[in-house]
Coordinates of N, CA and C and ligand atoms in Angstrom, one line a residue:
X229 N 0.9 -1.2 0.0 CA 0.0 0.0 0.0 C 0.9 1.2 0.0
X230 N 0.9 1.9 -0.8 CA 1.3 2.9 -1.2 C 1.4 4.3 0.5
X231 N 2.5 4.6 1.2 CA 2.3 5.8 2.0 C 1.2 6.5 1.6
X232 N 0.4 6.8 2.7 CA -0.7 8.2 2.0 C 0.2 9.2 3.4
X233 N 0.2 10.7 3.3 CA 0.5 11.9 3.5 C 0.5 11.2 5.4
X234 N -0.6 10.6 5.8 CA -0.7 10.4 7.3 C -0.1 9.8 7.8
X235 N 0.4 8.8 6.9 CA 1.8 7.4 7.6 C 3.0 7.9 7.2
X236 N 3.7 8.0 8.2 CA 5.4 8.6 7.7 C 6.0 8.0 7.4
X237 N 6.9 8.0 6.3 CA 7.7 7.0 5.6 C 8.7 6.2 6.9
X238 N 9.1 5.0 6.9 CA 9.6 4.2 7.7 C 10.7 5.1 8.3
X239 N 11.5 5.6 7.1 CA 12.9 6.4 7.5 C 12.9 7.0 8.5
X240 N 11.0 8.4 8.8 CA 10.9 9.4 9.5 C 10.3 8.3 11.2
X241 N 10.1 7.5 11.7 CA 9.8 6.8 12.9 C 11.0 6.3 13.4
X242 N 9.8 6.4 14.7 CA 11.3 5.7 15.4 C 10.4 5.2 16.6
X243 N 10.3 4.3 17.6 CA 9.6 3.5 18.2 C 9.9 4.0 20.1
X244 N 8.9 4.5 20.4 CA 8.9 5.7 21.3 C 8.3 4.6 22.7
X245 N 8.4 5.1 23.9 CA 7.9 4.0 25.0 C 7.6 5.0 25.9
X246 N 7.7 6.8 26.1 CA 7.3 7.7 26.9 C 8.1 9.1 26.2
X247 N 7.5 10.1 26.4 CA 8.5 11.2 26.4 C 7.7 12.4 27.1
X248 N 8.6 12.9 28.9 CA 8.1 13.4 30.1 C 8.6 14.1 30.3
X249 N 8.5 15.6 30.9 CA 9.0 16.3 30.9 C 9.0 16.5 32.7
X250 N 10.3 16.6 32.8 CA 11.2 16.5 34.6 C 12.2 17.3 34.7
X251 N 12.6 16.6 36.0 CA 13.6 17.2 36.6 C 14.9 16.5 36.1
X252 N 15.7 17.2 35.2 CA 17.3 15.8 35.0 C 17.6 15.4 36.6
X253 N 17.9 13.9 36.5 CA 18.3 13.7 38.0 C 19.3 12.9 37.8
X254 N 20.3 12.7 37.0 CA 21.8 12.0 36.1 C 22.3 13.2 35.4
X255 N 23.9 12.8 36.1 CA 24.8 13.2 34.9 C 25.2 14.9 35.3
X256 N 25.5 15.9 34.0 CA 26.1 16.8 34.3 C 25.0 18.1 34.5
X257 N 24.0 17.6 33.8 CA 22.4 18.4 33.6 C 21.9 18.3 35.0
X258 N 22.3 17.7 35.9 CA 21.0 17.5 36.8 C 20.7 18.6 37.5
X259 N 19.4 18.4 37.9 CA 18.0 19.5 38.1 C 17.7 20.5 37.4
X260 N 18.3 20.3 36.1 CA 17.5 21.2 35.0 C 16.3 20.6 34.7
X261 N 15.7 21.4 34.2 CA 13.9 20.8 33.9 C 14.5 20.2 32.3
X262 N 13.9 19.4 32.3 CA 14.5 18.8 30.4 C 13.2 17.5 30.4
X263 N 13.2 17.7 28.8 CA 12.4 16.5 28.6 C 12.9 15.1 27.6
X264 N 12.4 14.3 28.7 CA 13.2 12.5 28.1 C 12.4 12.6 27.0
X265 N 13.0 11.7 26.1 CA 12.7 10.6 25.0 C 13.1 9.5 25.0
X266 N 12.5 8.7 25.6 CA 12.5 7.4 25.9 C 12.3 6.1 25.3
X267 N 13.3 5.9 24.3 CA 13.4 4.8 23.4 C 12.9 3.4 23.9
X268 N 12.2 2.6 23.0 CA 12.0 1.3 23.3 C 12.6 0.3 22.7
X269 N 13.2 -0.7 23.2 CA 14.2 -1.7 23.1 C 15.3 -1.6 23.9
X270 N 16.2 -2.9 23.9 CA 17.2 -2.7 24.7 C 18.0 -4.2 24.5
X271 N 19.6 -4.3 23.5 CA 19.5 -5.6 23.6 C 20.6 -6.1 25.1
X272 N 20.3 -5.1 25.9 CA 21.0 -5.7 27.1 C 20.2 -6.0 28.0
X273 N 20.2 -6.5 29.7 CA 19.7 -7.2 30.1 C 20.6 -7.0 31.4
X274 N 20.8 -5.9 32.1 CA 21.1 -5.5 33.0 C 20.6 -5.9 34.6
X275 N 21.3 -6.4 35.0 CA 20.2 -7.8 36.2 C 19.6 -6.2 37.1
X276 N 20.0 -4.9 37.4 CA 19.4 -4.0 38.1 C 18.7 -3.1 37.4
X277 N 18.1 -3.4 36.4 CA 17.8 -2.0 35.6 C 16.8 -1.8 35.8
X278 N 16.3 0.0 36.2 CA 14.8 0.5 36.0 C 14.1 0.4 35.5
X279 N 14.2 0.3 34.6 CA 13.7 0.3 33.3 C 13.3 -0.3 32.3
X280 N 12.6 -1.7 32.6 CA 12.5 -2.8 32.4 C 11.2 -2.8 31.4
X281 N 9.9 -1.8 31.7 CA 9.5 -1.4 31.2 C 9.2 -1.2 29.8
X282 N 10.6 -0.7 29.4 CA 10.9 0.5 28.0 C 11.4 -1.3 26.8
X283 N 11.2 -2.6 27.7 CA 12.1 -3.4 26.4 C 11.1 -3.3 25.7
X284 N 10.0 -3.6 25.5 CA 8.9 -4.3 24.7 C 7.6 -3.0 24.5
X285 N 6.8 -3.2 23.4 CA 5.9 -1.9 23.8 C 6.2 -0.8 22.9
X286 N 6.2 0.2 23.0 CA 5.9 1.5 22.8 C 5.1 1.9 21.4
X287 N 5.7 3.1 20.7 CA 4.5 3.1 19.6 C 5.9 3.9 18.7
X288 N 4.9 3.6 17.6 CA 5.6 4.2 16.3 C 5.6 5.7 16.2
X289 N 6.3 6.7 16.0 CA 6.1 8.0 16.4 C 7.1 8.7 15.0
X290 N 6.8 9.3 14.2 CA 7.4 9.9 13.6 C 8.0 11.4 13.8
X291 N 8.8 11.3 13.4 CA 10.4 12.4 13.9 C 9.7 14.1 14.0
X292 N 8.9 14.4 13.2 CA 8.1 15.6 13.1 C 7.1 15.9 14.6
X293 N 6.2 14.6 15.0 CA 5.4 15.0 15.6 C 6.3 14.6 17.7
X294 N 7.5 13.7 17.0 CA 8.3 13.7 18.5 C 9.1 15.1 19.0
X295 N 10.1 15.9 18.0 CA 9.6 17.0 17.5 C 9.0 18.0 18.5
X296 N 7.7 18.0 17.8 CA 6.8 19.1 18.0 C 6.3 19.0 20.0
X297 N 6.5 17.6 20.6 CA 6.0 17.2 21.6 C 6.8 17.5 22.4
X298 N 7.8 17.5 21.8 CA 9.2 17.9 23.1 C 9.3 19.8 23.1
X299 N 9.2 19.9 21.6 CA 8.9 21.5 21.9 C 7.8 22.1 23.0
X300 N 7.2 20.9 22.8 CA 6.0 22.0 23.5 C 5.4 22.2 25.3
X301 N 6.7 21.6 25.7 CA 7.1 21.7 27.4 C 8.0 22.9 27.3
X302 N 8.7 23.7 26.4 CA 9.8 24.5 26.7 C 10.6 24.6 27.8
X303 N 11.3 23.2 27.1 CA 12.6 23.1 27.9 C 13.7 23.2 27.3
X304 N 15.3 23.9 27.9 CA 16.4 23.7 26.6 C 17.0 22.6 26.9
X305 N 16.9 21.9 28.1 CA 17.6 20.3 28.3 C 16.4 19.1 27.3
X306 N 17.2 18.4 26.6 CA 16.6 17.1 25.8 C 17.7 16.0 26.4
X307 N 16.6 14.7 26.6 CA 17.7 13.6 27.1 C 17.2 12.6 26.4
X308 N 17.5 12.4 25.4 CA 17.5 11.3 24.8 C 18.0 9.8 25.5
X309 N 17.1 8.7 25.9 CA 17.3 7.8 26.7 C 16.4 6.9 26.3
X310 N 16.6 5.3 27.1 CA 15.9 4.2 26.7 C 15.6 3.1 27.6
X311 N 15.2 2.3 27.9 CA 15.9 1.1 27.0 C 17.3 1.8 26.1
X312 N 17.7 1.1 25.0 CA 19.0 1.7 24.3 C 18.8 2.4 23.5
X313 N 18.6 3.6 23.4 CA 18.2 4.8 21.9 C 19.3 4.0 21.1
X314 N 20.6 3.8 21.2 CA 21.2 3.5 19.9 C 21.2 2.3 18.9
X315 N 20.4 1.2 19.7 CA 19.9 0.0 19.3 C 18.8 1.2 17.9
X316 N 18.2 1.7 17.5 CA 17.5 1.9 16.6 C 18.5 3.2 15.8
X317 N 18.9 2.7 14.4 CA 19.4 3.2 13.9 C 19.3 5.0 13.8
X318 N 18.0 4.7 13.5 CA 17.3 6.9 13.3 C 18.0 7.6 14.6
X319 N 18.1 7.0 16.0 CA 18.0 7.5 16.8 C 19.1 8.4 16.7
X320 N 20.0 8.4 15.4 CA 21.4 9.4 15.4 C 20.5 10.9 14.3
X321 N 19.9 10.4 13.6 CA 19.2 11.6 13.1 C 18.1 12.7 13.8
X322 N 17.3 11.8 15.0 CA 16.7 12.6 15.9 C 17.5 13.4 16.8
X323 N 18.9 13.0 17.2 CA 20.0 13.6 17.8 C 20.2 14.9 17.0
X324 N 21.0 14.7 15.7 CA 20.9 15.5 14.8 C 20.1 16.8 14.8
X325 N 18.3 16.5 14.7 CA 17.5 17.1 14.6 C 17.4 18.1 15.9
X326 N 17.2 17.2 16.8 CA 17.5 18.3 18.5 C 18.4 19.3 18.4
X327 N 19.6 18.8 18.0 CA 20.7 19.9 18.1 C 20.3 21.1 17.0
X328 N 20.5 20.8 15.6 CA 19.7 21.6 14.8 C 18.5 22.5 15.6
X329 N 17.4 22.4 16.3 CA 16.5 22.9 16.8 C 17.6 23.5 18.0
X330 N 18.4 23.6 18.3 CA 19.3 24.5 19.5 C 18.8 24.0 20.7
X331 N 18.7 22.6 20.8 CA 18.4 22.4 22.9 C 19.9 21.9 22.9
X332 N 20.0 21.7 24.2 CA 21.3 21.1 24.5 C 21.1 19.6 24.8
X333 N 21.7 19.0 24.2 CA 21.5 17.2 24.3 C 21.9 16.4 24.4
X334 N 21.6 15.8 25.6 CA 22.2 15.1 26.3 C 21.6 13.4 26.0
X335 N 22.8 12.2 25.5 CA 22.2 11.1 25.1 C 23.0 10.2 26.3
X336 N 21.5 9.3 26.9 CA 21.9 8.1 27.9 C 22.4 6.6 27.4
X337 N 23.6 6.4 26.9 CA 23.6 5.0 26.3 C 24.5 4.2 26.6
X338 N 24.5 2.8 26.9 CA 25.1 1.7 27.5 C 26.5 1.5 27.1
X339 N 26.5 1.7 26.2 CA 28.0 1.8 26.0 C 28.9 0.5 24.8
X340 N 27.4 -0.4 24.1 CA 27.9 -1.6 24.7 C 27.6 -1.7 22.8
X341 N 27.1 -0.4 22.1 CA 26.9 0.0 21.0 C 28.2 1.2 20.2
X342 N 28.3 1.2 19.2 CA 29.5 2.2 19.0 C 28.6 3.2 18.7
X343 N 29.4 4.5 19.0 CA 29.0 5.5 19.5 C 29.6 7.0 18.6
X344 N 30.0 5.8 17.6 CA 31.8 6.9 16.4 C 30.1 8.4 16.1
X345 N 29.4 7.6 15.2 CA 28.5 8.4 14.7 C 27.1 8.9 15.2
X346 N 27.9 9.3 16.8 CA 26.7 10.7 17.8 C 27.0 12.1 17.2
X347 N 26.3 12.6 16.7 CA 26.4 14.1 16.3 C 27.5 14.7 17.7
X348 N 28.6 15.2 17.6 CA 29.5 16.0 18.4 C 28.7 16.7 19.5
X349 N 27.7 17.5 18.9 CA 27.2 18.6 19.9 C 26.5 17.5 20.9
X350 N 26.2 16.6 20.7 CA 25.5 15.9 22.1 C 26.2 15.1 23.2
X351 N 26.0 16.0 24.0 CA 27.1 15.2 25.7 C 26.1 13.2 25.8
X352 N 27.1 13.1 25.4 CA 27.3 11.5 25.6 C 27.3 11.4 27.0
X353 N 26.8 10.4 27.3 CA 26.5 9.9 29.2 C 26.7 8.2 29.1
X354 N 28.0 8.3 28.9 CA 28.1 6.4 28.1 C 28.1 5.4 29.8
X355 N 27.2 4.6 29.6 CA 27.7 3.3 30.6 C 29.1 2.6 30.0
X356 N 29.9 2.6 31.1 CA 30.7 1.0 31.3 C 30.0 0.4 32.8
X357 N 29.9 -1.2 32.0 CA 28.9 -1.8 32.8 C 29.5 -3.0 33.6
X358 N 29.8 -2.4 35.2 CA 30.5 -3.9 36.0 C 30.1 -4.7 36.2
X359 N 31.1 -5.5 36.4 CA 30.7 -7.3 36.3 C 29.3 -7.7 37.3
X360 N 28.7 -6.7 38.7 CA 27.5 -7.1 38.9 C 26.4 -7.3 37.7
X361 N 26.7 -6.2 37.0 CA 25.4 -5.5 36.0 C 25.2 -7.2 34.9
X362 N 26.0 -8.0 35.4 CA 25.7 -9.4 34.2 C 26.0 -8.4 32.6
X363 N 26.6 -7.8 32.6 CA 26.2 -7.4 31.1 C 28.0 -6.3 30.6
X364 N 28.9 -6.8 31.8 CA 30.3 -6.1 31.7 C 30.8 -6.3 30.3
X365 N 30.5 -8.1 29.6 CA 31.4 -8.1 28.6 C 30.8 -7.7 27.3
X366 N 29.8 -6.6 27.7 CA 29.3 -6.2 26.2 C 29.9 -4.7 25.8
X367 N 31.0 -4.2 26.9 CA 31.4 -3.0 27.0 C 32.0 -2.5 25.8
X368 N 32.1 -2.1 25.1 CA 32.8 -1.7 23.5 C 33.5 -0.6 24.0
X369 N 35.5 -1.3 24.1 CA 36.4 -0.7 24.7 C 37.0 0.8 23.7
X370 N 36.2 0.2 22.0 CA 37.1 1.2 21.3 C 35.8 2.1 21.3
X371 N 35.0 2.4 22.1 CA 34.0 3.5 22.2 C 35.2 4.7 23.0
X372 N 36.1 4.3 23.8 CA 36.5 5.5 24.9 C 37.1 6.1 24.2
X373 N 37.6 6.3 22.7 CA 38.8 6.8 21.5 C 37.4 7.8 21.3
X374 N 35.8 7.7 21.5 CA 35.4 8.7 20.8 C 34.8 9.6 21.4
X375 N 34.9 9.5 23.0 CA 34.7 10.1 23.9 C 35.6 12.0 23.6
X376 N 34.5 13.3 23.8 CA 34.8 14.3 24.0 C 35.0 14.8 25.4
X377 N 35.5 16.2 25.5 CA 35.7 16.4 27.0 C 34.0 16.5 27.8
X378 N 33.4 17.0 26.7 CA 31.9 17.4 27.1 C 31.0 16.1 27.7
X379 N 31.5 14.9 27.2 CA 30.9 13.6 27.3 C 31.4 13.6 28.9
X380 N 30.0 12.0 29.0 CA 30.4 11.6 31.0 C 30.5 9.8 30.9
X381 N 31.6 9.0 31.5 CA 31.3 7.8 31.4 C 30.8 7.8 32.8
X382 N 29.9 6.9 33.1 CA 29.1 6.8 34.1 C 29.0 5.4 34.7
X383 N 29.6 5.1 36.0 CA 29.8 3.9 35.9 C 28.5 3.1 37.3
X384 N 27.8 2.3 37.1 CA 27.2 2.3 38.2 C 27.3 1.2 38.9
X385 N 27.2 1.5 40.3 CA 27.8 0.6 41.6 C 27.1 -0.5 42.0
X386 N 27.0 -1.9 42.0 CA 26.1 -2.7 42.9 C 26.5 -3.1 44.4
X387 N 28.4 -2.8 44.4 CA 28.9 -3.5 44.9 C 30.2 -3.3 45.2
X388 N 31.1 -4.0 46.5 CA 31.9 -3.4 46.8 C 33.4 -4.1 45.8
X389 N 33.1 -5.4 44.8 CA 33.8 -5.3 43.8 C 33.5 -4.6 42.5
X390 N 32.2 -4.2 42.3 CA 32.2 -3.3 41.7 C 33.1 -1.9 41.7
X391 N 32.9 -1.4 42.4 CA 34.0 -0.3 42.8 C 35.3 -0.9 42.5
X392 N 35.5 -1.7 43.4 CA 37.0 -2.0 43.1 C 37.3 -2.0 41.1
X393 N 36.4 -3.0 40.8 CA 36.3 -3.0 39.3 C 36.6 -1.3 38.3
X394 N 36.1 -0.7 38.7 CA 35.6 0.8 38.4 C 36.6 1.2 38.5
X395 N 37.4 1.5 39.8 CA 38.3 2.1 40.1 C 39.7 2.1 39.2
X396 N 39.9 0.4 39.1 CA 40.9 -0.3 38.1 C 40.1 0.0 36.6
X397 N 39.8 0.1 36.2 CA 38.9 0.7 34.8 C 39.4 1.9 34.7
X398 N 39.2 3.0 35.4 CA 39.4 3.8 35.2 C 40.8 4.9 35.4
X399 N 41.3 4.2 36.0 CA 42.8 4.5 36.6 C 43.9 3.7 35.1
X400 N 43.4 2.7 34.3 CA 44.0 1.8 33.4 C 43.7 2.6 32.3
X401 N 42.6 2.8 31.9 CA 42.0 3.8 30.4 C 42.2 5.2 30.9
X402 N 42.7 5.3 32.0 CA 42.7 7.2 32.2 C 41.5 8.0 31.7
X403 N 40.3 7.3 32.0 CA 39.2 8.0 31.6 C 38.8 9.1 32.2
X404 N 39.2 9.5 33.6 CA 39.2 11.3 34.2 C 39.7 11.9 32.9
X405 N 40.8 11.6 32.3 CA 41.5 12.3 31.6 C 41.0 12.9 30.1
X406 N 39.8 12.0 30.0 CA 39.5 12.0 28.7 C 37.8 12.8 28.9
X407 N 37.5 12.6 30.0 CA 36.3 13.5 30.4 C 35.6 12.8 31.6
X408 N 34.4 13.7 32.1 CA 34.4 13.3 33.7 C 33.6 12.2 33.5
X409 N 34.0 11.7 34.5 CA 33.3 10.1 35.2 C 32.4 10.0 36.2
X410 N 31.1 9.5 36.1 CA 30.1 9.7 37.3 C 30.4 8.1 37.9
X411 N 30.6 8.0 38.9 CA 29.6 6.8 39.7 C 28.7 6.5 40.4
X412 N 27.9 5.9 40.2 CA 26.2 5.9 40.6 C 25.8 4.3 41.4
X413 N 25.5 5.0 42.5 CA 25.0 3.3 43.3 C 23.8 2.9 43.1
X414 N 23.6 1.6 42.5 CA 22.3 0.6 42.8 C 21.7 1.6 43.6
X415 N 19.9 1.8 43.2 CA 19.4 1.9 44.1 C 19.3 0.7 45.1
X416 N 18.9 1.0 46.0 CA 19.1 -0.1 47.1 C 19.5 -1.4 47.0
X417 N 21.1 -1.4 46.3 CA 21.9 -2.8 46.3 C 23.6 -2.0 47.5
X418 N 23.6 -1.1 47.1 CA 24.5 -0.5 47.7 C 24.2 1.0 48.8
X419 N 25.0 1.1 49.7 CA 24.3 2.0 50.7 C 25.1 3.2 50.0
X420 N 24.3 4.5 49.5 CA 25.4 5.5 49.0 C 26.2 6.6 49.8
X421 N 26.5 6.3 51.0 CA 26.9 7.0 51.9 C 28.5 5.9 51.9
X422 N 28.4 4.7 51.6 CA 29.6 3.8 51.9 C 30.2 3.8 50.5
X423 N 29.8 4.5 49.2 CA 30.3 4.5 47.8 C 31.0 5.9 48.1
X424 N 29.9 6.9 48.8 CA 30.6 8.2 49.0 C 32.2 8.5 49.8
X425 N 32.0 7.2 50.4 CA 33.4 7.3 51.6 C 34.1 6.4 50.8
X426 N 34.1 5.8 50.0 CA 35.2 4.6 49.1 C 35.8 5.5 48.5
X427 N 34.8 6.3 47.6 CA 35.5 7.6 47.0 C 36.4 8.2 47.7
X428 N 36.0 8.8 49.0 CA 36.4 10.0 49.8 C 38.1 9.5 50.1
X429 N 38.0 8.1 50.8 CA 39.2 7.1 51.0 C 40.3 6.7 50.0
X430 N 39.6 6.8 48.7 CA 40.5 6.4 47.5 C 41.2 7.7 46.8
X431 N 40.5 8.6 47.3 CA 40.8 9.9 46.4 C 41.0 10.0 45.2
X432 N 39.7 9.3 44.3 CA 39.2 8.7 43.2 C 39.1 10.4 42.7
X433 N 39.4 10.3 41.6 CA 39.0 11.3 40.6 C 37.8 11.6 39.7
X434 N 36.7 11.1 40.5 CA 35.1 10.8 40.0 C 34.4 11.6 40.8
X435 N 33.2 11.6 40.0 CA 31.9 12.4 40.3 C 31.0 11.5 41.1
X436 N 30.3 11.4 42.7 CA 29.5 10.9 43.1 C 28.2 11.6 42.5
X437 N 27.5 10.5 42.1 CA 25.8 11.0 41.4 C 24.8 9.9 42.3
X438 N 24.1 10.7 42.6 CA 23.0 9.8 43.4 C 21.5 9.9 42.2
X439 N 20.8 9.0 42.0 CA 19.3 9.4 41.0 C 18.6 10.5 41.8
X440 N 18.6 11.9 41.2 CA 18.1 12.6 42.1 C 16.1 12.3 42.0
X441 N 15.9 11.9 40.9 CA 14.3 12.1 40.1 C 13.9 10.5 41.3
X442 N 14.5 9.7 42.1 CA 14.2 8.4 42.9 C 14.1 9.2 44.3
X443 N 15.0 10.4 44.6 CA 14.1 10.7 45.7 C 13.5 11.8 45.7
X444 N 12.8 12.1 44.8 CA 12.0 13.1 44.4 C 10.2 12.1 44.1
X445 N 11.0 11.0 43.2 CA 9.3 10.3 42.9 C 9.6 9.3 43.1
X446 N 10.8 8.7 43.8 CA 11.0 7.2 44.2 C 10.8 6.3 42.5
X447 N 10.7 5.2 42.3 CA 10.7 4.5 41.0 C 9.7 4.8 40.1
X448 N 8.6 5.9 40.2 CA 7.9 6.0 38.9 C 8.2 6.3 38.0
X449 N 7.5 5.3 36.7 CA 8.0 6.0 35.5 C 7.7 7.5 35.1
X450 N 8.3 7.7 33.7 CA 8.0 9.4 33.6 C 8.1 10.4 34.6
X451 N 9.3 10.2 35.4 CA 9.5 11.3 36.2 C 11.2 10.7 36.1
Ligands
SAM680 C1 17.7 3.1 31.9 S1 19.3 3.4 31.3 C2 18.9 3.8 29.6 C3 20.2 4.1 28.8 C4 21.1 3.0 28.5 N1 20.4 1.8 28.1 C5 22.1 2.8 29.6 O1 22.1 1.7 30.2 O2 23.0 3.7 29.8 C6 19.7 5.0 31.9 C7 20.6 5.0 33.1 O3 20.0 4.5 34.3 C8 21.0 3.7 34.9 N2 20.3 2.7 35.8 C9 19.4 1.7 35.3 N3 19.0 1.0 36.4 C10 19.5 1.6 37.5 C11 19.5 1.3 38.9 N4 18.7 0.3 39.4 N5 20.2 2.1 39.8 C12 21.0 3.1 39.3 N6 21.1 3.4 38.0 C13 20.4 2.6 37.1 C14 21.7 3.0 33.7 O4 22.9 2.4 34.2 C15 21.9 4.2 32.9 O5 23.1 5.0 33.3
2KA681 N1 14.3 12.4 36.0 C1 15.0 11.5 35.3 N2 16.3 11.7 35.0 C2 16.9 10.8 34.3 N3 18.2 10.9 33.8 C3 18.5 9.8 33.1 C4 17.3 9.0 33.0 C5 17.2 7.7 32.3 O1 16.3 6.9 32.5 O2 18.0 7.6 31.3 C6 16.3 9.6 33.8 C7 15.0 9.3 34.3 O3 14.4 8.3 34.0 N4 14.4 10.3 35.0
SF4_682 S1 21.5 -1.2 28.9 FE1 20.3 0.4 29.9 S2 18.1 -0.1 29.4 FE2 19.3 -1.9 28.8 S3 19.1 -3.3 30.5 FE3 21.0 -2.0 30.9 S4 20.3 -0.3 32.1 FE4 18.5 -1.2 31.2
MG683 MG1 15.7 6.4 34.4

């Protein structure tokens, strides 16, 4: 059947699971008001992830009317996030498209995808993912070569070999060096007061990040 004018050509979609307008509570943006785009799929399988929600589901959404939805919260933070935005090819032209429209954009992605071809202007918020997360050996090492200073690798804690893991990761790739590093504890797998003193004790060269939007609305989605 021939596209009529109403169905977007396949090129212009891209498969949507929420897009809410909050408080950033990750990364370098946080408590700016910005609004998510919330990709559906994910081919990882993260044994702690929030977001479990976003694998399966969402709807077909074409790039004009995602677009127009995000414009119309007026916010200048955009966070492009998922499940894996970069598991769906388009998701580098809607990046594209954001920056073009002048928000500032910020993309959440596992790390575990290459990353060569993210439009520059968008602060990358890359996972490397520790051996709790079941999903460490999907880490794609020659992603850190495309890391900007503007970018954040983000490493998240379950555990007290986690850290240790992280620590050695990041002290080996010199990834302070290459731009800042968040570490982020399990929600309740890890106590973040004892991630805070690991840091404090190691004189780690990292960013403690706590999910600010979990104690603001605890695990609801869209917030
Ligand atoms: C839901 S993921 C989506 C983006 C991408 N798939 C990724 O993993 O980076 C967004 C961020 O939330 C983090 N995250 C997921 N579940 C978490 C949890 N239970 N505690 C802390 N951070 C979590 C991820 O590690 C990632 O940094
Ligand atoms: N408020 C809020 N901030 C966020 N920063 C990154 C998020 C994500 O799920 O990628 C997220 C999220 O889910 N909610
Ligand atoms: S890569 Fe991201 S969305 Fe996928 S399972 Fe891990 S935390 Fe969840
Ligand atoms: Mg989230």
């Amino acid at each position: 059947m021939a596209p009529t004018t109403s169905t977007p050509a396949v090129a212009e979609r891209l498969r949507i699971t929420e897009i809410f307008h909050s408080i950033q509570g990750e990364a370098d943006a946080i408590g700016w008001r910005t609004v998510f785009v919330r990709l559906t799929g994910c081919p990882l399988r993260c044994v702690w992830c929030d977001t479990e929600y976003s694998f399966y589901g969402g709807d077909w959404r074409a790039m004009d009317d995602i677009l127009a939805e995000v414009a119309s919260h007026g916010a200048k933070h955009v966070c492009v996030t998922g499940g894996e935005p970069l598991a769906q090819k388009r998701c580098l032209i809607l990046l594209q498209r954001l920056c073009d429209a002048g928000y500032d954009v910020s993309l959440e992605t596992s790390g575990a995808l290459d990353v060569s071809a993210v439009d520059p202007r968008v602060r990358k918020v890359m996972d490397l993912k520790a051996p709790d997360s079941g999903e460490s050996k999907r880490n794609l090492w020659s992603n850190l070569d495309h890391l900007l200073p503007h970018d954040q690798v983000k490493v998240v804690i379950a555990s007290r070999a986690d850290y240790e893991w992280a620590r050695d990761v990041v002290a080996e790739h010199a990834i302070d060096r290459r731009c800042m590093v968040l570490f982020s504890p399990v929600h309740g797998a890890v106590q973040p007061r004892e991630l805070a003193e690991w840091i404090i004790e190691d004189k780690l060269p990292v960013r403690f990040q706590l999910q600010l939007h979990k104690l603001l609305w605890n695990d609801a989605p869209g917030h």
